[in-house]
Tab-separated table of C-alpha atoms and ligand atoms in Angstrom:
chain	number	residue	atom	x	y	z
H	1239	MET	CA	122.461	21.459	116.882
H	1240	ASN	CA	125.174	19.170	116.113
H	1241	VAL	CA	124.369	15.522	115.278
H	1242	GLU	CA	126.466	12.306	115.434
H	1243	VAL	CA	125.360	9.248	113.490
H	1244	ARG	CA	126.860	6.089	115.280
H	1245	PRO	CA	127.935	2.971	113.590
H	1246	SER	CA	126.138	-0.240	114.388
H	1247	ASP	CA	127.660	-3.556	115.040
H	1248	ALA	CA	124.382	-5.470	114.279
H	1249	SER	CA	122.326	-4.323	111.372
H	1250	TYR	CA	120.180	-1.481	112.531
H	1251	ALA	CA	117.063	-3.354	111.226
H	1252	GLU	CA	117.248	-5.649	114.567
H	1253	GLN	CA	117.396	-2.418	116.513
H	1254	SER	CA	114.566	-0.500	115.358
H	1255	ARG	CA	110.806	-0.549	115.682
H	1256	THR	CA	107.869	0.042	113.568
H	1257	ALA	CA	106.447	3.313	114.540
H	1258	PRO	CA	103.921	5.556	112.974
H	1259	LEU	CA	105.912	8.411	111.005
H	1260	SER	CA	104.352	11.698	110.584
H	1261	LEU	CA	106.065	13.245	107.670
H	1262	PRO	CA	105.985	17.109	107.183
H	1263	PRO	CA	103.286	18.792	104.960
H	1264	ASP	CA	104.393	18.949	101.508
H	1265	LYS	CA	106.332	22.381	101.028
H	1266	SER	CA	105.474	22.885	97.599
H	1267	ILE	CA	101.699	22.414	98.172
H	1268	PHE	CA	101.826	24.367	101.343
H	1269	HIS	CA	103.459	27.667	99.649
H	1270	ARG	CA	100.935	27.671	96.738
H	1271	LEU	CA	98.044	27.118	99.102
H	1272	LEU	CA	98.636	30.018	101.213
H	1273	ILE	CA	99.201	32.284	98.166
H	1274	ILE	CA	96.358	31.106	96.066
H	1275	GLY	CA	94.073	30.661	99.303
H	1276	ALA	CA	94.775	34.541	99.794
H	1277	LEU	CA	93.835	35.149	96.121
H	1278	THR	CA	90.319	33.757	97.111
H	1279	ARG	CA	87.729	35.615	98.994
H	1280	SER	CA	87.185	32.476	101.123
H	1281	LYS	CA	88.348	31.425	104.702
H	1282	LEU	CA	91.040	28.699	104.271
H	1283	THR	CA	91.543	26.314	107.167
H	1284	ILE	CA	94.794	24.183	107.145
H	1285	PRO	CA	94.486	21.417	109.780
H	1286	ILE	CA	97.960	20.612	111.130
H	1287	THR	CA	99.039	17.583	113.093
H	1288	LEU	CA	101.984	19.050	114.715
H	1289	ILE	CA	102.985	22.784	114.389
H	1290	GLU	CA	106.731	21.845	114.792
H	1291	ASP	CA	106.458	19.912	111.496
H	1292	ILE	CA	105.885	22.791	109.405
H	1293	PRO	CA	108.821	23.332	107.014
H	1294	VAL	CA	110.654	26.519	108.029
H	1295	ASP	CA	110.509	27.915	104.470
H	1296	VAL	CA	106.812	28.141	104.574
H	1297	TYR	CA	107.139	30.772	107.163
H	1298	ALA	CA	108.687	33.233	104.688
H	1299	THR	CA	105.547	32.788	102.526
H	1300	ILE	CA	103.127	33.362	105.598
H	1301	LEU	CA	105.198	36.587	106.613
H	1302	ALA	CA	105.347	37.828	103.096
H	1303	LEU	CA	101.433	37.422	102.783
H	1304	GLN	CA	101.044	38.929	106.121
H	1305	SER	CA	103.127	41.967	105.234
H	1306	LEU	CA	100.734	42.392	102.189
H	1307	GLY	CA	97.986	42.735	104.651
H	1308	VAL	CA	96.563	38.984	104.563
H	1309	PRO	CA	95.107	37.739	108.096
H	1310	ILE	CA	96.724	34.646	108.920
H	1311	GLU	CA	96.406	32.984	112.246
H	1312	LEU	CA	98.488	30.128	113.583
H	1313	SER	CA	97.282	27.904	116.407
H	1314	ARG	CA	98.597	24.332	117.625
H	1315	SER	CA	96.176	22.659	115.360
H	1316	MET	CA	95.648	24.731	112.275
H	1317	ILE	CA	96.406	27.615	110.233
H	1318	GLU	CA	93.606	29.998	109.203
H	1319	LEU	CA	93.738	32.499	106.486
H	1320	GLU	CA	91.163	35.072	105.090
H	1321	GLY	CA	91.430	35.369	101.328
H	1322	VAL	CA	91.635	38.879	100.492
H	1323	GLY	CA	90.886	38.624	96.776
H	1324	MET	CA	92.942	39.403	93.713
H	1325	GLU	CA	92.665	43.224	94.332
H	1326	GLY	CA	92.902	43.001	98.018
H	1327	PHE	CA	96.635	43.231	98.818
H	1328	HIS	CA	98.094	46.163	100.538
H	1329	ALA	CA	101.373	47.839	99.794
H	1330	PRO	CA	103.983	46.472	102.117
H	1331	THR	CA	105.436	48.870	104.633
H	1332	HIS	CA	108.924	47.034	104.578
H	1333	GLN	CA	110.838	45.135	101.973
H	1334	ILE	CA	109.793	41.306	101.975
H	1335	ASN	CA	112.583	39.016	103.134
H	1336	CYS	CA	111.983	35.723	101.601
H	1337	SER	CA	114.749	34.114	103.854
H	1338	ASN	CA	116.062	30.670	102.428
H	1339	SER	CA	112.974	29.987	100.138
H	1340	GLY	CA	113.306	30.213	96.406
H	1341	THR	CA	109.879	29.438	95.951
H	1342	THR	CA	108.642	32.226	97.999
H	1343	ALA	CA	110.978	34.461	96.012
H	1344	ARG	CA	109.821	33.253	92.672
H	1345	LEU	CA	106.211	32.913	93.248
H	1346	PHE	CA	105.951	36.405	94.820
H	1347	MET	CA	107.881	37.893	91.669
H	1348	GLY	CA	104.808	36.658	89.669
H	1349	LEU	CA	102.225	37.642	92.291
H	1350	LEU	CA	103.482	41.192	92.790
H	1351	ALA	CA	104.124	42.001	89.035
H	1352	GLY	CA	100.409	42.943	88.356
H	1353	GLN	CA	99.744	44.735	91.780
H	1354	SER	CA	99.073	48.417	91.939
H	1355	PHE	CA	101.970	49.022	94.086
H	1356	SER	CA	105.828	48.565	94.234
H	1357	SER	CA	107.674	46.002	96.459
H	1358	ARG	CA	111.166	44.864	97.174
H	1359	LEU	CA	112.116	41.086	97.772
H	1360	THR	CA	115.127	40.147	99.781
H	1361	GLY	CA	116.570	36.814	100.823
H	1362	ASP	CA	119.303	35.340	103.031
H	1363	GLU	CA	122.892	34.802	102.017
H	1364	SER	CA	122.201	31.465	100.242
H	1365	LEU	CA	118.841	32.788	98.308
H	1366	SER	CA	120.670	35.968	97.429
H	1367	LYS	CA	123.161	33.879	95.144
H	1368	ARG	CA	120.430	32.212	93.162
H	1369	PRO	CA	119.288	33.293	89.777
H	1370	MET	CA	116.423	35.578	89.713
H	1371	LYS	CA	117.061	37.344	86.369
H	1372	ARG	CA	115.857	34.777	83.949
H	1373	LEU	CA	112.405	34.992	85.598
H	1374	ALA	CA	112.629	38.618	85.802
H	1375	GLU	CA	113.261	38.771	81.993
H	1376	ILE	CA	110.408	36.511	81.256
H	1377	LEU	CA	107.818	38.563	83.048
H	1378	ASN	CA	109.299	41.888	81.709
H	1379	SER	CA	109.612	40.996	78.090
H	1380	GLY	CA	106.470	38.513	77.940
H	1381	LEU	CA	104.118	40.264	79.941
H	1382	GLY	CA	105.247	43.943	80.267
H	1383	ALA	CA	106.129	43.504	83.886
H	1384	LYS	CA	108.739	45.878	85.369
H	1385	ILE	CA	111.259	43.856	87.540
H	1386	GLU	CA	114.711	44.764	88.365
H	1387	THR	CA	117.400	42.323	89.879
H	1388	SER	CA	120.714	43.021	91.300
H	1389	GLU	CA	123.451	43.499	88.770
H	1390	LYS	CA	124.398	40.059	89.327
H	1391	GLY	CA	120.800	38.882	88.515
H	1392	THR	CA	120.024	37.881	91.985
H	1393	LEU	CA	117.916	39.264	94.969
H	1394	PRO	CA	117.254	42.086	95.952
H	1395	VAL	CA	114.535	42.471	93.454
H	1396	LEU	CA	112.487	45.529	92.920
H	1397	ILE	CA	109.040	45.049	91.269
H	1398	GLU	CA	107.025	48.167	90.013
H	1399	GLY	CA	103.553	46.661	89.986
H	1400	ARG	CA	101.723	47.546	86.678
H	1401	GLU	CA	99.022	46.381	84.201
H	1402	LEU	CA	100.050	43.111	82.615
H	1403	HIS	CA	99.422	41.990	78.967
H	1404	GLY	CA	98.931	38.493	77.355
H	1405	ALA	CA	101.769	36.529	75.938
H	1406	THR	CA	103.146	33.042	74.920
H	1407	VAL	CA	105.923	32.290	77.064
H	1408	ASP	CA	108.726	29.489	76.616
H	1409	LEU	CA	110.592	28.706	79.871
H	1410	PRO	CA	114.118	28.334	79.052
H	1411	VAL	CA	114.291	25.486	81.498
H	1412	ALA	CA	111.619	23.087	83.076
H	1413	SER	CA	111.075	24.805	86.448
H	1414	ALA	CA	108.007	24.676	88.513
H	1415	GLN	CA	108.896	27.783	90.448
H	1416	MET	CA	109.192	29.725	87.273
H	1417	LYS	CA	106.140	28.318	85.609
H	1418	SER	CA	103.963	29.085	88.680
H	1419	ALA	CA	105.395	32.558	88.876
H	1420	VAL	CA	104.142	33.147	85.247
H	1421	LEU	CA	100.844	31.420	86.179
H	1422	LEU	CA	100.281	33.751	88.924
H	1423	ALA	CA	101.061	36.804	86.723
H	1424	GLY	CA	98.857	35.303	84.204
H	1425	LEU	CA	95.906	35.681	86.646
H	1426	TYR	CA	96.426	39.563	86.462
H	1427	SER	CA	97.128	39.886	82.720
H	1428	LYS	CA	94.626	41.593	80.414
H	1429	ASP	CA	94.826	38.916	77.970
H	1430	VAL	CA	95.569	35.056	77.668
H	1431	VAL	CA	98.883	33.776	79.025
H	1432	ARG	CA	100.079	30.696	77.394
H	1433	ILE	CA	103.286	28.899	79.166
H	1434	ARG	CA	105.426	26.255	77.541
H	1435	GLU	CA	108.036	24.457	79.367
H	1436	PRO	CA	110.580	22.260	77.570
H	1437	LEU	CA	109.954	19.294	79.969
H	1438	GLN	CA	107.147	18.534	82.513
H	1439	SER	CA	107.782	20.061	85.969
H	1440	ARG	CA	105.755	19.374	89.143
H	1441	ASP	CA	102.192	20.704	88.371
H	1442	HIS	CA	100.723	21.749	91.839
H	1443	SER	CA	100.044	25.205	90.737
H	1444	GLU	CA	97.956	24.188	87.602
H	1445	LEU	CA	96.066	21.561	89.766
H	1446	MET	CA	95.285	23.872	92.695
H	1447	LEU	CA	94.194	26.803	90.481
H	1448	MET	CA	92.001	24.457	88.634
H	1449	SER	CA	90.317	23.134	91.760
H	1450	PHE	CA	89.946	26.648	93.051
H	1451	GLY	CA	88.014	27.701	89.949
H	1452	ALA	CA	90.718	29.595	88.089
H	1453	ASP	CA	90.224	29.578	84.238
H	1454	ILE	CA	93.044	27.381	83.172
H	1455	GLU	CA	93.584	24.791	80.671
H	1456	ILE	CA	96.393	22.253	80.306
H	1457	GLU	CA	97.116	21.892	76.584
H	1458	ALA	CA	99.423	19.284	74.900
H	1459	ASP	CA	103.329	19.359	75.168
H	1460	HIS	CA	103.551	20.816	78.619
H	1461	ALA	CA	101.654	24.148	77.701
H	1462	ILE	CA	99.186	25.732	79.996
H	1463	ARG	CA	96.690	28.474	79.199
H	1464	ILE	CA	95.647	30.897	81.680
H	1465	THR	CA	93.234	34.031	81.534
H	1466	ALA	CA	92.632	36.603	83.872
H	1467	ASN	CA	89.406	35.508	85.267
H	1468	GLY	CA	91.000	35.477	88.852
H	1469	VAL	CA	90.298	32.906	91.212
H	1470	VAL	CA	86.689	32.052	91.675
H	1471	PRO	CA	86.022	32.127	95.325
H	1472	LEU	CA	84.776	29.031	96.847
H	1473	GLN	CA	82.820	28.668	100.056
H	1474	ASN	CA	85.073	28.082	102.816
H	1475	ILE	CA	88.009	25.832	102.172
H	1476	THR	CA	89.615	23.093	104.355
H	1477	TYR	CA	92.635	21.756	102.811
H	1478	ASN	CA	94.509	18.756	104.365
H	1479	ILE	CA	98.025	18.871	103.107
H	1480	PRO	CA	99.550	15.420	102.380
H	1481	GLY	CA	102.921	14.566	103.501
H	1482	ASP	CA	106.065	15.519	101.700
H	1483	ILE	CA	107.106	12.679	99.323
H	1484	SER	CA	110.238	14.567	99.006
H	1485	SER	CA	110.961	14.442	102.731
H	1486	ALA	CA	109.919	10.872	102.702
H	1487	ALA	CA	112.577	9.964	100.163
H	1488	PHE	CA	115.247	10.400	103.001
H	1489	LEU	CA	113.533	7.789	105.173
H	1490	ILE	CA	113.009	5.457	102.285
H	1491	GLY	CA	116.538	5.798	101.669
H	1492	ALA	CA	117.128	4.617	105.287
H	1493	ALA	CA	115.033	1.836	105.050
H	1494	ILE	CA	117.039	0.683	101.744
H	1495	LEU	CA	120.216	1.038	103.401
H	1496	GLY	CA	118.973	-0.600	106.596
H	1497	ARG	CA	117.266	-3.514	104.852
H	1498	ARG	CA	114.051	-2.700	106.795
H	1499	ASN	CA	110.276	-2.283	105.562
H	1500	ILE	CA	108.366	1.137	106.406
H	1501	THR	CA	104.898	2.224	105.801
H	1502	LEU	CA	104.297	5.808	105.145
H	1503	LYS	CA	100.667	7.047	105.321
H	1504	ASN	CA	98.860	10.019	103.901
H	1505	VAL	CA	101.842	10.921	101.690
H	1506	GLY	CA	101.308	13.062	98.549
H	1507	LEU	CA	101.406	10.819	95.307
H	1508	ASN	CA	101.169	13.643	92.652
H	1509	PRO	CA	102.554	11.794	89.513
H	1510	THR	CA	105.169	14.551	88.921
H	1511	ARG	CA	106.614	13.823	92.384
H	1512	ILE	CA	106.950	10.318	92.472
H	1513	ARG	CA	109.326	9.309	89.742
H	1514	PHE	CA	112.119	8.415	91.962
H	1515	LEU	CA	109.924	5.595	93.485
H	1516	GLU	CA	109.966	4.264	89.775
H	1517	ILE	CA	113.689	4.647	89.593
H	1518	LEU	CA	114.254	2.614	92.664
H	1519	LYS	CA	111.919	-0.017	91.475
H	1520	GLY	CA	113.765	-0.300	88.444
H	1521	SER	CA	116.610	-0.941	90.374
H	1522	GLY	CA	115.113	-3.814	92.135
H	1523	LEU	CA	113.321	-2.096	95.273
H	1524	GLU	CA	109.987	-3.739	96.104
H	1525	VAL	CA	107.402	-0.708	96.676
H	1526	GLU	CA	103.762	-0.741	97.246
H	1527	ILE	CA	101.219	1.926	96.806
H	1528	SER	CA	97.703	1.497	98.339
H	1529	GLN	CA	94.743	3.557	99.617
H	1530	VAL	CA	95.119	6.355	96.890
H	1531	LYS	CA	92.519	9.016	97.002
H	1532	GLU	CA	92.349	12.377	95.522
H	1533	GLU	CA	91.349	15.719	97.133
H	1534	TRP	CA	91.605	19.115	95.415
H	1535	ASN	CA	93.067	17.134	92.536
H	1536	GLU	CA	96.066	16.005	94.378
H	1537	LYS	CA	96.481	12.277	94.944
H	1538	LYS	CA	97.720	10.831	98.361
H	1539	GLY	CA	97.899	7.419	99.996
H	1540	THR	CA	100.165	4.819	101.581
H	1541	VAL	CA	103.597	3.820	100.459
H	1542	GLU	CA	105.317	0.716	101.685
H	1543	ILE	CA	108.881	0.060	101.171
H	1544	PHE	CA	110.155	-3.515	101.361
H	1545	GLY	CA	113.687	-2.781	102.209
H	1546	ALA	CA	114.067	-5.946	104.072
H	1547	GLU	CA	112.858	-8.228	101.316
H	1548	SER	CA	114.388	-6.372	98.163
H	1549	HIS	CA	117.620	-4.397	97.469
H	1550	LEU	CA	118.965	-2.350	94.701
H	1551	SER	CA	120.781	-4.591	92.253
H	1552	LYS	CA	121.261	-2.323	89.258
H	1553	PRO	CA	122.509	1.098	88.653
H	1554	LEU	CA	119.677	3.879	88.611
H	1555	ALA	CA	118.398	4.407	85.216
H	1556	ILE	CA	117.770	8.119	85.094
H	1557	SER	CA	116.708	9.900	81.927
H	1558	ALA	CA	116.660	13.712	80.822
H	1559	ALA	CA	112.937	13.872	81.105
H	1560	ASP	CA	113.228	12.505	84.793
H	1561	ILE	CA	115.410	15.324	86.034
H	1562	PRO	CA	112.649	17.877	86.559
H	1563	LEU	CA	110.439	15.123	88.253
H	1564	ILE	CA	113.278	14.128	90.767
H	1565	ILE	CA	114.941	17.300	91.093
H	1566	ASP	CA	114.808	17.347	94.910
H	1567	GLU	CA	115.414	13.529	95.135
H	1568	ILE	CA	118.736	13.626	93.236
H	1569	PRO	CA	120.794	14.165	96.665
H	1570	ILE	CA	119.378	11.022	98.004
H	1571	LEU	CA	119.397	9.020	94.673
H	1572	ALA	CA	122.938	9.958	94.306
H	1573	VAL	CA	123.573	8.549	97.907
H	1574	LEU	CA	121.791	5.416	97.098
H	1575	ALA	CA	123.419	4.920	93.629
H	1576	SER	CA	126.820	4.457	95.634
H	1577	PHE	CA	125.484	1.188	96.860
H	1578	CYS	CA	124.057	-0.082	93.486
H	1579	PRO	CA	126.531	-2.157	91.491
H	1580	GLY	CA	127.292	-0.273	88.296
H	1581	GLN	CA	127.438	3.065	86.881
H	1582	THR	CA	124.625	5.651	87.577
H	1583	GLU	CA	124.532	8.553	85.111
H	1584	ILE	CA	122.864	11.774	86.085
H	1585	SER	CA	123.007	14.281	83.163
H	1586	ARG	CA	121.053	17.260	81.963
H	1587	ALA	CA	120.826	18.414	85.513
H	1588	LYS	CA	122.729	21.717	85.472
H	1589	GLU	CA	119.757	23.304	87.503
H	1590	LEU	CA	120.995	21.684	90.535
H	1591	ARG	CA	123.851	24.176	90.461
H	1592	ALA	CA	121.280	26.723	91.297
H	1593	LYS	CA	119.734	25.320	94.228
H	1594	GLU	CA	120.238	25.933	98.020
H	1595	SER	CA	123.814	24.952	97.160
H	1596	ASP	CA	125.423	23.899	93.993
H	1597	ARG	CA	124.153	20.423	94.372
H	1598	LEU	CA	126.377	18.806	91.897
H	1599	SER	CA	129.606	19.987	93.563
H	1600	ALA	CA	128.214	19.616	97.135
H	1601	LEU	CA	127.232	15.972	96.149
H	1602	ALA	CA	130.705	15.283	94.641
H	1603	THR	CA	132.655	16.514	97.681
H	1604	ASN	CA	130.793	14.587	100.319
H	1605	LEU	CA	130.451	11.408	98.166
H	1606	ARG	CA	134.173	11.734	97.738
H	1607	SER	CA	134.883	12.491	101.397
H	1608	PHE	CA	132.779	9.152	102.278
H	1609	GLY	CA	135.109	7.161	99.967
H	1610	ALA	CA	132.530	6.695	96.960
H	1611	ILE	CA	133.813	7.080	93.496
H	1612	VAL	CA	132.337	9.738	91.653
H	1613	GLU	CA	132.934	12.017	88.566
H	1614	GLU	CA	131.579	15.532	88.350
H	1615	LYS	CA	130.479	16.587	85.045
H	1616	GLU	CA	129.401	20.077	83.854
H	1617	ASP	CA	125.559	18.920	83.973
H	1618	GLY	CA	125.502	16.026	86.341
H	1619	LEU	CA	127.441	13.185	88.057
H	1620	THR	CA	128.615	9.729	87.272
H	1621	ILE	CA	128.653	7.410	90.338
H	1622	PHE	CA	130.538	4.233	90.230
H	1623	GLY	CA	128.371	2.243	92.754
H	1624	ASP	CA	129.460	-0.800	94.511
H	1625	ASP	CA	127.054	-2.979	96.654
H	1626	THR	CA	130.085	-3.720	99.111
H	1627	PHE	CA	130.585	-0.185	99.625
H	1628	ILE	CA	131.286	0.926	103.052
H	1629	PRO	CA	131.512	4.617	103.792
H	1630	HIS	CA	134.225	6.094	105.914
H	1631	GLY	CA	133.430	7.993	108.974
H	1632	GLY	CA	134.100	11.928	109.346
H	1633	SER	CA	132.023	14.892	109.004
H	1634	ILE	CA	129.388	15.962	106.601
H	1635	GLU	CA	129.806	19.529	104.866
H	1636	HIS	CA	126.190	20.419	103.934
H	1637	PHE	CA	127.041	23.915	102.448
H	1638	GLY	CA	123.725	25.287	104.126
H	1639	ASP	CA	121.634	22.912	102.135
H	1640	HIS	CA	118.954	20.830	103.860
H	1641	ARG	CA	118.781	18.186	101.457
H	1642	ILE	CA	122.592	17.806	101.160
H	1643	ALA	CA	122.516	17.440	105.086
H	1644	MET	CA	119.744	14.850	105.026
H	1645	ALA	CA	121.226	12.753	102.318
H	1646	PHE	CA	124.543	12.363	103.985
H	1647	VAL	CA	123.122	11.369	107.200
H	1648	ILE	CA	121.472	8.578	105.397
H	1649	MET	CA	124.857	7.534	103.746
H	1650	ALA	CA	126.630	7.708	107.467
H	1651	LEU	CA	124.165	4.935	108.782
H	1652	ARG	CA	126.180	2.526	106.587
H	1653	ALA	CA	129.454	4.167	107.645
H	1654	ARG	CA	132.131	2.128	109.470
H	1655	GLU	CA	132.999	4.810	111.986
H	1656	ARG	CA	130.932	7.596	113.467
H	1657	VAL	CA	129.976	10.622	111.297
H	1658	THR	CA	129.333	14.197	112.647
H	1659	ILE	CA	127.306	17.001	111.131
H	1660	SER	CA	127.248	20.522	112.674
H	1661	ASP	CA	124.569	23.002	112.187
H	1662	ALA	CA	122.197	20.113	111.649
H	1663	SER	CA	119.240	22.274	112.228
H	1664	VAL	CA	119.386	23.313	108.585
H	1665	VAL	CA	117.219	20.309	107.988
H	1666	SER	CA	114.268	22.261	109.358
H	1667	ILE	CA	113.967	24.182	106.016
H	1668	SER	CA	111.837	21.312	104.726
H	1669	TYR	CA	111.839	18.713	107.427
H	1670	PRO	CA	112.128	20.061	110.993
H	1671	ASN	CA	111.503	16.465	112.816
H	1672	PHE	CA	113.800	14.647	110.306
H	1673	PHE	CA	116.103	13.282	113.213
H	1674	ARG	CA	113.114	12.177	115.281
H	1675	ASP	CA	111.549	10.295	112.303
H	1676	LEU	CA	114.999	8.943	111.382
H	1677	SER	CA	115.572	7.686	114.928
H	1678	LEU	CA	112.184	5.861	114.627
H	1679	VAL	CA	113.153	4.084	111.493
H	1680	VAL	CA	116.802	3.145	112.539
H	1681	GLY	CA	116.841	3.069	116.224
H	1682	LYS	CA	117.399	5.885	118.760
H	1683	ASN	CA	120.918	4.692	119.641
H	1684	ARG	CA	122.159	5.464	116.121
H	1685	ILE	CA	121.264	9.085	116.132
H	1686	HIS	CA	122.941	11.164	118.740
H	1687	ILE	CA	121.713	14.991	119.152
H	1688	ALA	CA	124.326	17.228	121.083
F	620	LIG	C1	109.655	23.718	93.859
F	620	LIG	C2	110.249	23.468	92.660
F	620	LIG	C3	111.387	22.907	92.228
F	620	LIG	C4	112.037	22.315	93.750
F	620	LIG	C5	111.872	23.256	95.030
F	620	LIG	C6	110.435	23.410	95.071
F	620	LIG	C7	108.195	24.460	93.939
F	620	LIG	O1	112.281	23.719	91.683
F	620	LIG	O2	113.476	22.119	93.541
F	620	LIG	O3	112.595	22.562	96.069
F	620	LIG	O4	107.745	24.412	94.893
F	620	LIG	O5	107.812	25.005	92.788
F	620	LIG	P1	112.204	24.100	90.059
F	620	LIG	O6	111.811	25.542	90.045
F	620	LIG	O7	113.548	23.768	89.617
F	620	LIG	O8	111.233	23.094	89.412
């Protein structure tokens, strides 16, 4: 699929209309729900508004669980899963292909470490370049797992399931994927596992394990304690997954650059995921959050963005502690920073080099090709923003990375000439209907799909 973003003579605020936007279900919660649901002995029902909205990454987790013998059925309106319990997995007959999904690979390393069988994880070209060794080492040296990566420290990964022991584990970086992998392994450990991370990362695993009855405690200073009591089966579980706030961030970007107001309903508002909204507010954006409710320990509600009545008037203020909390929003924040007067500094963000692409380099390359002024540092970017900035036209190089593709499609909305993006279906990894929703925000005439 090739997409062309066409320039607008008038402000695209005039050409768009208000329409209900249905965001994709939160990808992070979705992966965890399937895995933790499988660990219960309950029937799990996940209502789905539109099956086409399911992030493609999630299918990697569905297929991985099915290959371990977990019954999962998909229909147009729901996913149903029969929890098999902690000891209910079968040895897979084939290697497990995690496709492009880092979350699947990392979480399954933790899940499979304590099984009574061996398994092998593989992935696509991009995932096969991403680091797996640091997690393997933590699980091996801390909990006594036996996990072997390729020589380069990547997939394929061979996991020889065995009995795990307790440990106190210090994560070298704040990473929700690593933390969640150790938590899942911790469920299988003979003794208590304590995990400490240098900074707070997203906490969906902890919240879900707690709400599903696992013996887990959050201690001071980002430490978590988990014991091997397993996941206490509840009765049947129905879990409505909130809309993905990280996907919403791109529509929010479109609303800001298009000076338009939008309302997003039923969107996930977990405090470890909404830091980017605070950062945008700090630069002058008016945001209102309402109708907040909590289900399964997760907050959700309505977010209103007043892009027509407010604008970004200062550089974005991003601290080191913010980085793990905005890890997936940095691409769109970097784009927005180009339109904020002044210098935005992103530092201590080296983790971005180990995402679906080297995001620091991919961001610098595309920002420059659009005419923005940026300096690439070893651990971040300095963006010299300007509120009169008008990007050039041209083409987007997304490096196979869904978030790089979406971030620069948003930048293209302000471009003087048309902008093209090939293989644009890469956005499906997290947001299959991105172009549909974006058209609703900015007007159909702006987005042309070839
Ligand atoms: C995720 C954690 C984040 C994020 C990724 C999803 C998760 O990575 O970038 O898209 O679901 O746990 P970290 O492991 O760097 O926190």
